[in-house]
Structures are given as C-alpha cells and as structure tokens.
Amino acid sequence: MLVLTGAGISAESGLATFRGTDGLWEGHHVEEVASPEGFEANPELVWRFYIERRRAALKVEPNAAHRVLAGWEEMLGDRFLLVTQNVDGLHQRAGSQRAIEIHGSLFRTRCHYCDLPAFEDLSLEPQRLHHGCVGCRDDAQRIALRPDIVWFGEMLDPAHLAQLERFMVQAGASGKPFHFVAIGTSGHVYPAAGLVVRARQAGAQTHLVNLEVPTNLDTFEHFHQGEATKVLSTLYSAC
Ligand code: BV8
C-alpha cells in the first residue's frame, strides 16, 4: 500500500490548507513566500512566513487520521509506504517511522547557495543564524540559510522519487493486492499529483480520500468523500 497525503490530513488538527480563498496562502501570494525568487527578493518575509508555520505546527497535535496511518505502517511493515507533501511533521509525531517528506520539513534548515547538509532547526525567532553560511564561507551579509523546503520551480529529491518508483514496481510485481491511497490533497501540485497515474500503471487500485471533489478525480478508481478521520476509520477493510 502506498499512501500520499496533503494538507487536508492536517486540517482536522487545526492547520490551514493551501488553497483557501483567492489563492492567497496565509495572506501571501505563493510565489512571494514559496519560491527561490521570493526568498532571494525578501528572505526576511519568507523566514517570518515559515517561522509562523513552524510555530503553528508545534501548537497542534496529530489527529486520528495520522494515527491510523502509523498503525497501518506497523501492521503492514515493508508492504506499506507513506509519502507526504506536508512539511508539518505531524505524521512523525503520530508514530510514522518511514514517512517520505517529498516537499521537505518546517523543522530543517539548509543553505540556499551551497550544499551544506540540512540541519534540525526548531528556532521560533528569525535569528542571525540565518545570516552567513559556514559551508560556503559566505561572508556577505545576505541571509544564506533557508527552510529545507522544496519551493515551486525547485526539483524534488531524486532519491525520494527513485524510492517511490522502486516501491511501486515491487508492489505491482508482488502478486498481492496493491492499493494507492491519496488523502487530503487537491491534486494541483506536480509531480506529487502525478503519482496516482504511475501507481495505476504499476497495477495499483487507486483511492482518493478527500473532503471536496478535486481537479484530478478522474484519475482515481475509488473516491471516498469526507473527512479523513472518519473515512480512514473504516477504509482499511475496503482495501
Ligand atoms: C518540480 C512547499 C521540476 C511549500 C510545496 C507539471 C505540470 C504542471 C505544473 C508543473 C509540472 N511540473 C512542475 C510544475 C510546476 C509546479 C506545480 O506543480 N505547479 C502547480 C501549482 C501547477 N511544481 C513544482 O514546481 C515542483 N517542482 O516539479 O520540479 C521543475 C523544476 C523547474 C521548472 C519546472 C519543473 C515543486 C512542487 C513543490 C512546491 N512546494 N510545498 C510549503 O509547504 O511551505 S507545494 C504545496 O502544495 C504544499 O506542499 C502542499 O502540500 C501542496 C499541495 O497542496 P495540497 O496538499 O493538495 O493542499 P490543498 O490545500 O491544495 O488541498 C487540500 C485538500 O484537502 C483539499 O482538496 C480539501 O478538500 C481537502 N481537505 C480539507 N480538509 C480535509 C480534506 N480532506 C480530508 N479530510 C479533511 N478533513
């Protein structure tokens, strides 16, 4: 079983989803706060935006849907893989051991200009820490350190994509039922939104658990409309 989650699974924990009214995201245009150009133009604004989201994520708790997925992982072992678009860390706090964070994490920081390895960063205040980088001996006063998040126009980690491809090929060839379940995602953002097509090619039965009818509904064979906490409490028996 391959599960893909999006912002909707964290909605019942109290975290905002992305596509609210008129495309603003927490009051900002996405390209201002979730693109390399936006960071280079106004790193202070981007840090304020991400530290606010880091603060919000620390204030809430994982919900029953996160916990159900942690239970499925424990029950199915290596026949289960969770990949999330979320950066809020709630899957890990619910007990998921092997979640792939394909869009990065609010709680890691890396250098925008060199390959300094990402490091854990739980700071809730914009700090001088973000100025200068030990990795690239960056002496300029520019803010070199940034959230370890995949922004629009940036590549996802090829190792993550290769791991997903290997899992789908092995699951499809196992001779056992292979289910792909997307939960709480509007299907807007690629390449994550394209995973369902690849999973189906690999032999998966495809399911969507979502509150609203998404843009890519026709790519799913089964649509379980409703709140993730309610649908997931009974979905396992349907797979
Ligand atoms: C890339 C980090 C190569 C920021 C994010 C192919 C076709 C078209 C476009 C592209 C393409 N390839 C690349 C692109 C461009 C772009 C893209 O997809 N643009 C879209 C907008 C058209 N993709 C990229 O740039 C990606 N990079 O492909 O690199 C490349 C390189 C250069 C040039 C070209 C290509 C990088 C994408 C990653 C962007 N970063 N996040 C951050 O999080 O701070 S994406 C962002 O959107 C979040 O990660 C979020 O998770 C993600 C998707 O949103 P959702 O999770 O789906 O959330 P949303 O609010 O939309 O929906 C929530 C759903 O939940 C709703 O449907 C709602 O009904 C439901 N719901 C609500 N409550 C509940 C619920 N469901 C159940 N229960 C509930 N209680």
GROMACS .gro file of N, CA and C in nm, residues 96-204:
model
  327
   96SER      N    1   0.455   0.754   1.270
   96SER     CA    2   0.504   0.701   1.142
   96SER      C    3   0.656   0.705   1.142
   97GLN      N    4   0.719   0.591   1.111
   97GLN     CA    5   0.866   0.581   1.118
   97GLN      C    6   0.931   0.609   0.983
   98ARG      N    7   0.857   0.589   0.874
   98ARG     CA    8   0.924   0.591   0.744
   98ARG      C    9   0.855   0.687   0.647
   99ALA      N   10   0.805   0.801   0.696
   99ALA     CA   11   0.737   0.894   0.605
   99ALA      C   12   0.838   0.963   0.515
  100ILE      N   13   0.811   0.965   0.385
  100ILE     CA   14   0.898   1.040   0.292
  100ILE      C   15   0.841   1.181   0.278
  101GLU      N   16   0.919   1.281   0.317
  101GLU     CA   17   0.872   1.421   0.310
  101GLU      C   18   0.919   1.481   0.177
  102ILE      N   19   0.838   1.461   0.072
  102ILE     CA   20   0.887   1.500  -0.062
  102ILE      C   21   0.894   1.651  -0.080
  103HIS      N   22   0.828   1.728   0.006
  103HIS     CA   23   0.838   1.873  -0.004
  103HIS      C   24   0.919   1.932   0.110
  104GLY      N   25   0.989   1.847   0.184
  104GLY     CA   26   1.079   1.896   0.289
  104GLY      C   27   1.011   1.908   0.424
  105SER      N   28   1.072   1.986   0.513
  105SER     CA   29   1.024   1.995   0.651
  105SER      C   30   1.041   2.136   0.708
  106LEU      N   31   0.941   2.177   0.784
  106LEU     CA   32   0.948   2.307   0.854
  106LEU      C   33   1.061   2.309   0.956
  107PHE      N   34   1.106   2.190   0.997
  107PHE     CA   35   1.197   2.183   1.113
  107PHE      C   36   1.341   2.153   1.073
  108ARG      N   37   1.371   2.179   0.943
  108ARG     CA   38   1.510   2.167   0.900
  108ARG      C   39   1.546   2.293   0.821
  109THR      N   40   1.674   2.329   0.826
  109THR     CA   41   1.725   2.448   0.755
  109THR      C   42   1.848   2.408   0.675
  110ARG      N   43   1.867   2.471   0.559
  110ARG     CA   44   1.987   2.444   0.479
  110ARG      C   45   2.032   2.575   0.412
  111CYS      N   46   2.147   2.569   0.344
  111CYS     CA   47   2.198   2.689   0.275
  111CYS      C   48   2.136   2.699   0.135
  112HIS      N   49   2.100   2.819   0.101
  112HIS     CA   50   2.039   2.843  -0.032
  112HIS      C   51   2.145   2.838  -0.143
  113TYR      N   52   2.274   2.855  -0.103
  113TYR     CA   53   2.376   2.878  -0.206
  113TYR      C   54   2.481   2.767  -0.216
  114CYS      N   55   2.483   2.676  -0.114
  114CYS     CA   56   2.582   2.566  -0.125
  114CYS      C   57   2.517   2.438  -0.074
  115ASP      N   58   2.593   2.330  -0.077
  115ASP     CA   59   2.530   2.201  -0.040
  115ASP      C   60   2.554   2.167   0.107
  116LEU      N   61   2.560   2.271   0.191
  116LEU     CA   62   2.566   2.246   0.336
  116LEU      C   63   2.450   2.152   0.372
  117PRO      N   64   2.477   2.039   0.440
  117PRO     CA   65   2.367   1.946   0.472
  117PRO      C   66   2.261   2.016   0.557
  118ALA      N   67   2.136   1.981   0.532
  118ALA     CA   68   2.027   2.038   0.613
  118ALA      C   69   2.044   1.994   0.758
  119PHE      N   70   2.005   2.084   0.848
  119PHE     CA   71   2.019   2.051   0.991
  119PHE      C   72   1.889   2.085   1.062
  120GLU      N   73   1.866   2.020   1.178
  120GLU     CA   74   1.743   2.046   1.252
  120GLU      C   75   1.743   2.191   1.301
  121ASP      N   76   1.630   2.259   1.288
  121ASP     CA   77   1.621   2.400   1.330
  121ASP      C   78   1.482   2.421   1.389
  122LEU      N   79   1.474   2.431   1.522
  122LEU     CA   80   1.343   2.448   1.589
  122LEU      C   81   1.324   2.591   1.635
  123SER      N   82   1.413   2.681   1.589
  123SER     CA   83   1.407   2.819   1.640
  123SER      C   84   1.276   2.885   1.599
  124LEU      N   85   1.223   2.965   1.691
  124LEU     CA   86   1.096   3.034   1.663
  124LEU      C   87   1.118   3.184   1.651
  125GLU      N   88   1.242   3.224   1.642
  125GLU     CA   89   1.272   3.366   1.619
  125GLU      C   90   1.366   3.375   1.499
  126PRO      N   91   1.339   3.470   1.407
  126PRO     CA   92   1.436   3.489   1.297
  126PRO      C   93   1.571   3.522   1.363
  127GLN      N   94   1.673   3.444   1.330
  127GLN     CA   95   1.799   3.462   1.403
  127GLN      C   96   1.911   3.504   1.309
  128ARG      N   97   2.013   3.561   1.369
  128ARG     CA   98   2.135   3.591   1.292
  128ARG      C   99   2.187   3.460   1.231
  129LEU      N  100   2.143   3.346   1.298
  129LEU     CA  101   2.185   3.214   1.246
  129LEU      C  102   2.166   3.207   1.095
  130HIS      N  103   2.061   3.272   1.048
  130HIS     CA  104   2.030   3.255   0.905
  130HIS      C  105   2.122   3.340   0.818
  131HIS      N  106   2.202   3.427   0.884
  131HIS     CA  107   2.297   3.507   0.804
  131HIS      C  108   2.425   3.427   0.787
  132GLY      N  109   2.482   3.432   0.670
  132GLY     CA  110   2.613   3.369   0.653
  132GLY      C  111   2.600   3.217   0.661
  133CYS      N  112   2.695   3.150   0.598
  133CYS     CA  113   2.689   3.002   0.597
  133CYS      C  114   2.832   2.949   0.614
  134VAL      N  115   2.849   2.862   0.713
  134VAL     CA  116   2.982   2.806   0.737
  134VAL      C  117   3.027   2.722   0.618
  135GLY      N  118   2.927   2.666   0.547
  135GLY     CA  119   2.961   2.574   0.437
  135GLY      C  120   3.027   2.647   0.322
  136CYS      N  121   2.972   2.759   0.284
  136CYS     CA  122   3.028   2.824   0.164
  136CYS      C  123   3.107   2.949   0.202
  137ARG      N  124   3.145   2.954   0.332
  137ARG     CA  125   3.226   3.069   0.377
  137ARG      C  126   3.165   3.197   0.323
  138ASP      N  127   3.031   3.201   0.329
  138ASP     CA  128   2.963   3.315   0.271
  138ASP      C  129   2.975   3.435   0.364
  139ASP      N  130   3.057   3.532   0.326
  139ASP     CA  131   3.080   3.644   0.418
  139ASP      C  132   2.982   3.756   0.394
  140ALA      N  133   2.911   3.745   0.281
  140ALA     CA  134   2.819   3.858   0.254
  140ALA      C  135   2.717   3.867   0.367
  141GLN      N  136   2.660   3.981   0.381
  141GLN     CA  137   2.558   3.996   0.484
  141GLN      C  138   2.425   3.934   0.441
  142ARG      N  139   2.423   3.874   0.322
  142ARG     CA  140   2.294   3.821   0.278
  142ARG      C  141   2.251   3.707   0.368
  143ILE      N  142   2.122   3.686   0.375
  143ILE     CA  143   2.069   3.573   0.452
  143ILE      C  144   2.083   3.450   0.364
  144ALA      N  145   2.178   3.360   0.401
  144ALA     CA  146   2.209   3.245   0.313
  144ALA      C  147   2.128   3.122   0.351
  145LEU      N  148   2.090   3.113   0.480
  145LEU     CA  149   2.021   2.991   0.524
  145LEU      C  150   1.870   3.005   0.505
  146ARG      N  151   1.810   2.894   0.465
  146ARG     CA  152   1.667   2.895   0.429
  146ARG      C  153   1.598   2.768   0.481
  147PRO      N  154   1.466   2.768   0.487
  147PRO     CA  155   1.398   2.644   0.527
  147PRO      C  156   1.429   2.531   0.428
  148ASP      N  157   1.443   2.408   0.479
  148ASP     CA  158   1.470   2.292   0.393
  148ASP      C  159   1.339   2.244   0.332
  149ILE      N  160   1.284   2.329   0.248
  149ILE     CA  161   1.151   2.307   0.187
  149ILE      C  162   1.169   2.309   0.035
  150VAL      N  163   1.097   2.226  -0.038
  150VAL     CA  164   1.102   2.230  -0.185
  150VAL      C  165   1.004   2.337  -0.231
  151TRP      N  166   1.053   2.444  -0.288
  151TRP     CA  167   0.967   2.552  -0.334
  151TRP      C  168   0.923   2.529  -0.479
  152PHE      N  169   0.829   2.606  -0.523
  152PHE     CA  170   0.783   2.596  -0.662
  152PHE      C  171   0.898   2.629  -0.757
  153GLY      N  172   0.914   2.544  -0.858
  153GLY     CA  173   1.023   2.564  -0.953
  153GLY      C  174   1.150   2.493  -0.911
  154GLU      N  175   1.148   2.426  -0.793
  154GLU     CA  176   1.266   2.352  -0.746
  154GLU      C  177   1.242   2.201  -0.762
  155MET      N  178   1.348   2.130  -0.788
  155MET     CA  179   1.339   1.985  -0.809
  155MET      C  180   1.313   1.914  -0.675
  156LEU      N  181   1.236   1.807  -0.681
  156LEU     CA  182   1.224   1.720  -0.564
  156LEU      C  183   1.351   1.634  -0.555
  157ASP      N  184   1.374   1.578  -0.439
  157ASP     CA  185   1.494   1.495  -0.419
  157ASP      C  186   1.484   1.370  -0.508
  158PRO      N  187   1.578   1.354  -0.603
  158PRO     CA  188   1.570   1.238  -0.693
  158PRO      C  189   1.569   1.104  -0.617
  159ALA      N  190   1.635   1.102  -0.499
  159ALA     CA  191   1.638   0.977  -0.421
  159ALA      C  192   1.497   0.941  -0.372
  160HIS      N  193   1.419   1.042  -0.339
  160HIS     CA  194   1.280   1.016  -0.296
  160HIS      C  195   1.200   0.958  -0.414
  161LEU      N  196   1.216   1.020  -0.529
  161LEU     CA  197   1.139   0.974  -0.646
  161LEU      C  198   1.180   0.832  -0.685
  162ALA      N  199   1.309   0.803  -0.674
  162ALA     CA  200   1.357   0.668  -0.708
  162ALA      C  201   1.302   0.566  -0.608
  163GLN      N  202   1.297   0.606  -0.480
  163GLN     CA  203   1.244   0.514  -0.377
  163GLN      C  204   1.096   0.484  -0.402
  164LEU      N  205   1.022   0.586  -0.443
  164LEU     CA  206   0.879   0.566  -0.472
  164LEU      C  207   0.862   0.474  -0.594
  165GLU      N  208   0.943   0.496  -0.695
  165GLU     CA  209   0.934   0.414  -0.818
  165GLU      C  210   0.965   0.268  -0.786
  166ARG      N  211   1.070   0.247  -0.707
  166ARG     CA  212   1.107   0.108  -0.669
  166ARG      C  213   0.992   0.043  -0.593
  167PHE      N  214   0.934   0.117  -0.500
  167PHE     CA  215   0.826   0.060  -0.418
  167PHE      C  216   0.708   0.020  -0.507
  168MET      N  217   0.670   0.108  -0.600
  168MET     CA  218   0.553   0.081  -0.685
  168MET      C  219   0.579  -0.038  -0.777
  169VAL      N  220   0.698  -0.046  -0.831
  169VAL     CA  221   0.730  -0.159  -0.921
  169VAL      C  222   0.727  -0.290  -0.843
  170GLN      N  223   0.787  -0.289  -0.724
  170GLN     CA  224   0.790  -0.412  -0.642
  170GLN      C  225   0.648  -0.450  -0.596
  171ALA      N  226   0.570  -0.350  -0.557
  171ALA     CA  227   0.433  -0.379  -0.510
  171ALA      C  228   0.348  -0.436  -0.624
  172GLY      N  229   0.367  -0.378  -0.742
  172GLY     CA  230   0.289  -0.424  -0.857
  172GLY      C  231   0.327  -0.563  -0.902
  173ALA      N  232   0.453  -0.601  -0.874
  173ALA     CA  233   0.500  -0.733  -0.920
  173ALA      C  234   0.486  -0.840  -0.811
  174SER      N  235   0.435  -0.798  -0.695
  174SER     CA  236   0.436  -0.892  -0.579
  174SER      C  237   0.329  -1.000  -0.591
  175GLY      N  238   0.232  -0.979  -0.679
  175GLY     CA  239   0.122  -1.077  -0.687
  175GLY      C  240   0.020  -1.057  -0.576
  176LYS      N  241   0.046  -0.963  -0.483
  176LYS     CA  242  -0.050  -0.933  -0.376
  176LYS      C  243  -0.124  -0.804  -0.413
  177PRO      N  244  -0.244  -0.781  -0.354
  177PRO     CA  245  -0.317  -0.657  -0.387
  177PRO      C  246  -0.231  -0.535  -0.355
  178PHE      N  247  -0.232  -0.435  -0.444
  178PHE     CA  248  -0.152  -0.314  -0.428
  178PHE      C  249  -0.250  -0.196  -0.435
  179HIS      N  250  -0.260  -0.121  -0.326
  179HIS     CA  251  -0.351  -0.005  -0.322
  179HIS      C  252  -0.270   0.124  -0.311
  180PHE      N  253  -0.311   0.225  -0.389
  180PHE     CA  254  -0.258   0.361  -0.376
  180PHE      C  255  -0.369   0.447  -0.318
  181VAL      N  256  -0.343   0.511  -0.206
  181VAL     CA  257  -0.446   0.592  -0.139
  181VAL      C  258  -0.395   0.735  -0.122
  182ALA      N  259  -0.461   0.831  -0.187
  182ALA     CA  260  -0.427   0.973  -0.167
  182ALA      C  261  -0.526   1.029  -0.067
  183ILE      N  262  -0.476   1.109   0.026
  183ILE     CA  263  -0.560   1.159   0.135
  183ILE      C  264  -0.538   1.309   0.153
  184GLY      N  265  -0.647   1.386   0.142
  184GLY     CA  266  -0.642   1.529   0.174
  184GLY      C  267  -0.553   1.609   0.083
  185THR      N  268  -0.567   1.588  -0.048
  185THR     CA  269  -0.487   1.667  -0.143
  185THR      C  270  -0.571   1.704  -0.264
  186SER      N  271  -0.551   1.827  -0.310
  186SER     CA  272  -0.635   1.881  -0.418
  186SER      C  273  -0.584   1.839  -0.555
  187GLY      N  274  -0.468   1.774  -0.561
  187GLY     CA  275  -0.417   1.727  -0.690
  187GLY      C  276  -0.371   1.839  -0.781
  188HIS      N  277  -0.330   1.951  -0.723
  188HIS     CA  278  -0.284   2.065  -0.803
  188HIS      C  279  -0.136   2.058  -0.834
  189VAL      N  280  -0.059   2.003  -0.738
  189VAL     CA  281   0.086   2.023  -0.744
  189VAL      C  282   0.157   1.898  -0.796
  190TYR      N  283   0.240   1.919  -0.896
  190TYR     CA  284   0.318   1.809  -0.956
  190TYR      C  285   0.461   1.817  -0.907
  191PRO      N  286   0.535   1.710  -0.912
  191PRO     CA  287   0.497   1.575  -0.961
  191PRO      C  288   0.413   1.492  -0.864
  192ALA      N  289   0.385   1.540  -0.741
  192ALA     CA  290   0.308   1.459  -0.645
  192ALA      C  291   0.174   1.418  -0.704
  193ALA      N  292   0.107   1.512  -0.773
  193ALA     CA  293  -0.028   1.484  -0.824
  193ALA      C  294  -0.024   1.379  -0.936
  194GLY      N  295   0.093   1.353  -0.989
  194GLY     CA  296   0.103   1.253  -1.097
  194GLY      C  297   0.130   1.112  -1.045
  195LEU      N  298   0.154   1.098  -0.913
  195LEU     CA  299   0.186   0.966  -0.858
  195LEU      C  300   0.074   0.865  -0.883
  196VAL      N  301  -0.051   0.913  -0.877
  196VAL     CA  302  -0.164   0.820  -0.893
  196VAL      C  303  -0.158   0.753  -1.032
  197VAL      N  304  -0.118   0.828  -1.133
  197VAL     CA  305  -0.111   0.771  -1.270
  197VAL      C  306  -0.004   0.663  -1.276
  198ARG      N  307   0.110   0.692  -1.216
  198ARG     CA  308   0.221   0.594  -1.217
  198ARG      C  309   0.181   0.470  -1.135
  199ALA      N  310   0.114   0.492  -1.024
  199ALA     CA  311   0.074   0.377  -0.940
  199ALA      C  312  -0.022   0.288  -1.016
  200ARG      N  313  -0.114   0.349  -1.089
  200ARG     CA  314  -0.213   0.270  -1.164
  200ARG      C  315  -0.143   0.189  -1.274
  201GLN      N  316  -0.043   0.255  -1.339
  201GLN     CA  317   0.035   0.183  -1.442
  201GLN      C  318   0.107   0.064  -1.379
  202ALA      N  319   0.146   0.079  -1.253
  202ALA     CA  320   0.220  -0.028  -1.185
  202ALA      C  321   0.125  -0.134  -1.131
  203GLY      N  322  -0.006  -0.115  -1.150
  203GLY     CA  323  -0.102  -0.218  -1.109
  203GLY      C  324  -0.181  -0.189  -0.984
  204ALA      N  325  -0.173  -0.066  -0.934
  204ALA     CA  326  -0.245  -0.034  -0.809
  204ALA      C  327  -0.393  -0.009  -0.835
   0.00000   0.00000   0.00000
